Amino acid sequence: MERPVTLNINGRSHTVQVEPRALLVHVLRDTLNLTGTHVGCDTSQCGACTVLVDGQAVKSCTTLAVQAEGTRITTIEGLARGDTLHPLQMAFWEKHGLQCGFCTPGMILTAVDFLAQNPDPTDDEIRHAIEGNLCRCTGYQNIVAAIKSAAATLRAGNAGAAA
Amino acid sequence: MATLFGSGIKRREDPRLITGQATYVDDVKLPGLAYAVFARSPYAHAKITRIDVSAARQAPGVIAVYTGADVKDRLVPVPCAWNVPNCDLKIPAHPLLAYDKVRYAGDAVAMVIAETRAQARDAVDLVDVDYEPLRATADPEQATQPGAARLHEEIPDNIGFTWVVSGGDAAAAFQHAEVAVSQRIVQQRLLPTAMEPRAAVAQYNRGSGQLTLWATSQNPHIHRFLCSVMLKLPEHRIRVIAPEVGGGFGSKIPAYPDEALVSFAAMELGIPVKWTEDRSENYKVTIHGRDHIEYVEMCGTRDGKITGIRTRVYAGLGAYASTAAPGIPTILHGLVYSGSYMIPNIHGTIYGVYTNGTPVDAYRGAGRPEAAYLIERLVDIFARKIGMDPIEVRRRNFIPKDKFPYTVATGLIYDSGNYEAALDKALGILDLKAFRAEQAKARKDGRYLGMGLVSYIEICGLGPSQVAGAVGFGGGLYDSAIVRVYPTGVVKVYIGASPHGQGEETTFAQIVASEFGYPVENVEIIHGDTDNTPQGWGTYGSRTTAVCGSAVKVAALRVKEKAKLLAAHLLEANEADLEWKDDAFRVKGSPDKAKGMAELALMANVAWNMPPGMEPGLEATAFFDPTNFVYPFGTHICTVEVDEQTGQVKILRYIAVDDCGPPINPMIVDGQIHGGVIQGIGEGLQEIAVYDEEAQLVTGTMMDYAVPKASQMPHIEVAHTITPSPVNPLGVKGCGEAGTIASAACLVNAVCDALAPLGITHIDKPLTPARVWAAIQKAKGATP
Ligand code: FES
Ligand code: FES
């Protein structure tokens, strides 16, 4: 029943045996021990399980592991460059964009994809972009502030790189 | 450095959380781990006539299957720990697995243990149960009516208790009142929805007889105690670890059957066992909140003096009495009926009612939001009736700031307050005049703008243990800390409370570092493991900073006292000649003769040169028991526009002015306010747990239960006043629940103000477009 699948995660290739029905989130968490990706619901509402698949924010609870073969997956564990935090991670820390932290990995990865598409968003655009990610602790206010501040950092960095 | 206390430094818990390195319960892996999944009743009320688990036992990967018959004589039913006195409280048995009857949809009937989660889940479908369905109701008022379904044989009317609060003479006050208003209010059931569902991992070492339980807990010491009761295992054989916990909001306080059963399986089978709720299961079996049907009245004079308040409340308990359930609608609700006001006559009758719903227990605010809601709604309705500005009514009835400590009619003694200052500050931020002008203009254009205002108090910092005992709470309410200074001077602090998002790893380190003249990095806070922390009573009721934070402060001061004696000895000075300045004990007049904490820590820990009679080492333990509760307060203002055509409510501004004493970390305090306010707005605007006539939970998934989303929620303007509490050495009051306590009422007041031209005085929350639209239609005389 199980079949081998090769997944490229955070720049490393893993070949694992999975049942065809296995969800990507369970393979990440249970088989590969990447427990930074969380499960908060069973109806694809909460976004706690969000990972990047080829740069796109995807709910890994709604993706079969076998579907992810041949893609490049980034989880929260793979977002920092060594000891250097990603600007979004830094901004969530600085702006107090998290309390219990359970929604945070998914929230950050959703924002990574969003800022790639919209580097200079308004508060309103941010609020809509994270609509698929629920947070029960923060009331979202500091998450919005964090994403906005990271956007500025990323823009400055890109401008620097272009110059 | 001296300003570390009070500074909004970044949180120390965040690096692990933003990099995916934190360990929540479901992240715990152990060799040979098996998985538990529960078979649960699809019926809300039914007799069990037969259970056949033979097919499930044969299923691939299945290790064991247990039913109620297997465990009922070996395990103790789930205890209820709040035995509210002076009433006829009846606590029916809550079996860990139902065996003769199920009483709500979700009641567990069997536990399957298998090698993998998927195998356990598959095998649950093979558990074959014959049910004989019975009539059911989830409505706490209906359940008391003659002919209603009877849940527990011994409680014919389903009334678990009748509790009365009384102060002054409410009957006389109403009889002679110039004005009286009344309202039926429904405070709907809510689903707490911590983003992390509950989970448990149990491991038992047969050799040592030690059980280790990783649990999603707000209070691991309480869970250790309650598990010890259920499992009949001595408390010192149990270690409960609450690692990272993904939010609680009250739902991770109670004892549930699940953790005990998983522990039982681990002990029986000699292998570690894990169980993790999925969200639909969480919505079915993890406690719910609120669930009141209230008949409330207020009376007073034509010139705005409130003279009495009277209530009759049907408080749903759900199918069984959860851990703290009886105390929520009584002690934490009825006793605060005075709100921020001098109300001389108070009478409330509270019925705790068993229904075929999920058990109801503490949800953020727990009893106090329900009280604030009914008081603040009544004040507005009363003001409308006498034609006075509701702000003026509040001012005329506030307890004045020079009257504290103030004893209200229900007997509580409010510690400190300055209610008018918070009100004025909030009104200043709003610019009341400008808003009223805008509102008047909008009304001329046929648009409905409104402003709601709430001046709340809450009872927090639970609380003196003596009071806990007097009100039947099955535990103490002190808290504890060990401050341990290592030879290199760095500090570990072991605390009894168990934060899960509130940031005490940061704020408590700020307390100690400020005392010791240290950078915050030198202090680490350890919590959540009963094997290395002193007895504590948990994180809930906005008590952690006020009570446990005070224990941290007291322990730090004890350490400093000893360090001072040692410093005097080493400096060959008189203790009286030493003073603490900047970051060291210095000889008065010759400040260069100094010893800092790090050096003293080394000398104390090596003990080469101690004063005669002084023990080596540098650490202290403190158990702090406050002398009273603390009473945070504030004023929130919300402005809205209501779309007459659709009933849609749009929040224009939300202003929160809260007073929780001096903030240790203002950034964290504001974060608590944000989260609390949004939870209350969710309650006011969209959240409701709906049961159908057969007591089936219709809003059983996140698809149907409207957890607030970022795009639906407003930006909150936060400000503070600071009135220290005299009851703890930090002067703090607690801020975890404030936002939730104020915001639902604030929103409903705003909508009722907007719709005042239509004569609408009240609409039950949540104010969904459908409800608001129906109210508008009704007011206009149309049949909706
Ligand atoms: S776990 Fe909730 S959306 Fe994936
Ligand atoms: S930080 Fe707790 S759910 Fe978002």
mmCIF file of N, CA, C and O in Angstrom, chain B residues 2 15 65 108 151 159 164 179 230 241 303 309 329 347 356 405 449 460 479 490 502 522 578:
data_model
loop_
_atom_site.group_PDB
_atom_site.id
_atom_site.type_symbol
_atom_site.label_atom_id
_atom_site.label_comp_id
_atom_site.label_asym_id
_atom_site.label_seq_id
_atom_site.Cartn_x
_atom_site.Cartn_y
_atom_site.Cartn_z
ATOM 1 N N ALA B 2 17.500 50.415 35.437
ATOM 2 C CA ALA B 2 16.453 50.574 36.457
ATOM 3 C C ALA B 2 15.074 50.624 35.801
ATOM 4 O O ALA B 2 14.072 50.404 36.459
ATOM 5 N N PRO B 15 12.009 33.522 19.977
ATOM 6 C CA PRO B 15 12.904 32.881 19.009
ATOM 7 C C PRO B 15 12.548 31.423 18.709
ATOM 8 O O PRO B 15 12.558 31.006 17.558
ATOM 9 N N VAL B 65 -8.620 -2.199 23.040
ATOM 10 C CA VAL B 65 -9.836 -1.384 23.011
ATOM 11 C C VAL B 65 -10.449 -1.450 24.408
ATOM 12 O O VAL B 65 -10.561 -2.533 24.997
ATOM 13 N N ALA B 108 -17.725 9.946 25.283
ATOM 14 C CA ALA B 108 -16.917 8.829 24.785
ATOM 15 C C ALA B 108 -17.468 7.499 25.283
ATOM 16 O O ALA B 108 -17.872 7.377 26.439
ATOM 17 N N LEU B 151 -31.661 14.251 32.496
ATOM 18 C CA LEU B 151 -30.321 13.733 32.214
ATOM 19 C C LEU B 151 -29.836 12.746 33.266
ATOM 20 O O LEU B 151 -29.304 11.693 32.948
ATOM 21 N N ILE B 159 -32.030 20.769 37.526
ATOM 22 C CA ILE B 159 -31.411 21.933 38.174
ATOM 23 C C ILE B 159 -30.315 21.447 39.122
ATOM 24 O O ILE B 159 -30.576 20.814 40.133
ATOM 25 N N VAL B 164 -28.227 31.928 45.378
ATOM 26 C CA VAL B 164 -28.781 33.274 45.509
ATOM 27 C C VAL B 164 -27.713 34.235 45.982
ATOM 28 O O VAL B 164 -26.971 33.937 46.917
ATOM 29 N N VAL B 179 -38.430 54.402 38.603
ATOM 30 C CA VAL B 179 -38.306 53.817 37.259
ATOM 31 C C VAL B 179 -37.734 52.410 37.379
ATOM 32 O O VAL B 179 -36.844 52.163 38.195
ATOM 33 N N MET B 230 -8.345 10.452 39.712
ATOM 34 C CA MET B 230 -9.023 9.593 38.729
ATOM 35 C C MET B 230 -8.318 8.255 38.562
ATOM 36 O O MET B 230 -8.945 7.221 38.389
ATOM 37 N N ILE B 241 3.688 17.524 32.604
ATOM 38 C CA ILE B 241 4.472 18.528 31.888
ATOM 39 C C ILE B 241 3.551 19.244 30.898
ATOM 40 O O ILE B 241 2.939 18.610 30.053
ATOM 41 N N ASP B 303 -33.637 60.986 38.235
ATOM 42 C CA ASP B 303 -32.423 61.770 37.995
ATOM 43 C C ASP B 303 -31.179 60.877 37.893
ATOM 44 O O ASP B 303 -30.055 61.320 38.090
ATOM 45 N N ILE B 309 -30.690 46.151 41.328
ATOM 46 C CA ILE B 309 -30.520 45.270 40.187
ATOM 47 C C ILE B 309 -31.018 43.895 40.612
ATOM 48 O O ILE B 309 -30.827 43.489 41.773
ATOM 49 N N PRO B 329 -20.899 30.804 37.147
ATOM 50 C CA PRO B 329 -22.060 31.714 37.112
ATOM 51 C C PRO B 329 -22.484 32.194 38.493
ATOM 52 O O PRO B 329 -23.468 32.921 38.611
ATOM 53 N N HIS B 347 -30.113 41.586 43.993
ATOM 54 C CA HIS B 347 -30.616 40.227 44.229
ATOM 55 C C HIS B 347 -30.504 39.423 42.938
ATOM 56 O O HIS B 347 -30.928 39.874 41.880
ATOM 57 N N ASN B 356 -28.246 18.625 27.539
ATOM 58 C CA ASN B 356 -27.523 17.678 26.684
ATOM 59 C C ASN B 356 -26.516 18.386 25.778
ATOM 60 O O ASN B 356 -26.355 18.065 24.612
ATOM 61 N N PRO B 405 -10.589 51.483 49.815
ATOM 62 C CA PRO B 405 -11.313 50.268 49.426
ATOM 63 C C PRO B 405 -12.813 50.418 49.680
ATOM 64 O O PRO B 405 -13.211 50.973 50.699
ATOM 65 N N LEU B 449 -25.609 55.687 12.636
ATOM 66 C CA LEU B 449 -24.339 55.634 13.368
ATOM 67 C C LEU B 449 -24.642 55.521 14.855
ATOM 68 O O LEU B 449 -25.626 56.087 15.328
ATOM 69 N N CYS B 460 -10.054 39.977 39.544
ATOM 70 C CA CYS B 460 -8.925 39.230 39.002
ATOM 71 C C CYS B 460 -7.938 38.873 40.093
ATOM 72 O O CYS B 460 -8.181 39.088 41.267
ATOM 73 N N ASP B 479 0.363 31.523 44.849
ATOM 74 C CA ASP B 479 1.270 30.934 43.868
ATOM 75 C C ASP B 479 2.706 31.030 44.358
ATOM 76 O O ASP B 479 2.945 31.535 45.459
ATOM 77 N N VAL B 490 24.087 33.949 37.133
ATOM 78 C CA VAL B 490 22.843 33.898 36.355
ATOM 79 C C VAL B 490 21.758 33.224 37.191
ATOM 80 O O VAL B 490 22.046 32.497 38.141
ATOM 81 N N GLN B 502 1.159 34.246 27.397
ATOM 82 C CA GLN B 502 1.032 35.547 28.070
ATOM 83 C C GLN B 502 2.366 36.240 28.285
ATOM 84 O O GLN B 502 2.399 37.380 28.761
ATOM 85 N N ASN B 522 20.166 37.503 31.828
ATOM 86 C CA ASN B 522 20.744 36.718 32.923
ATOM 87 C C ASN B 522 19.713 35.906 33.700
ATOM 88 O O ASN B 522 20.063 35.182 34.612
ATOM 89 N N LEU B 578 25.031 49.751 54.372
ATOM 90 C CA LEU B 578 24.984 49.394 52.944
ATOM 91 C C LEU B 578 23.703 49.917 52.316
ATOM 92 O O LEU B 578 22.642 49.946 52.950
#
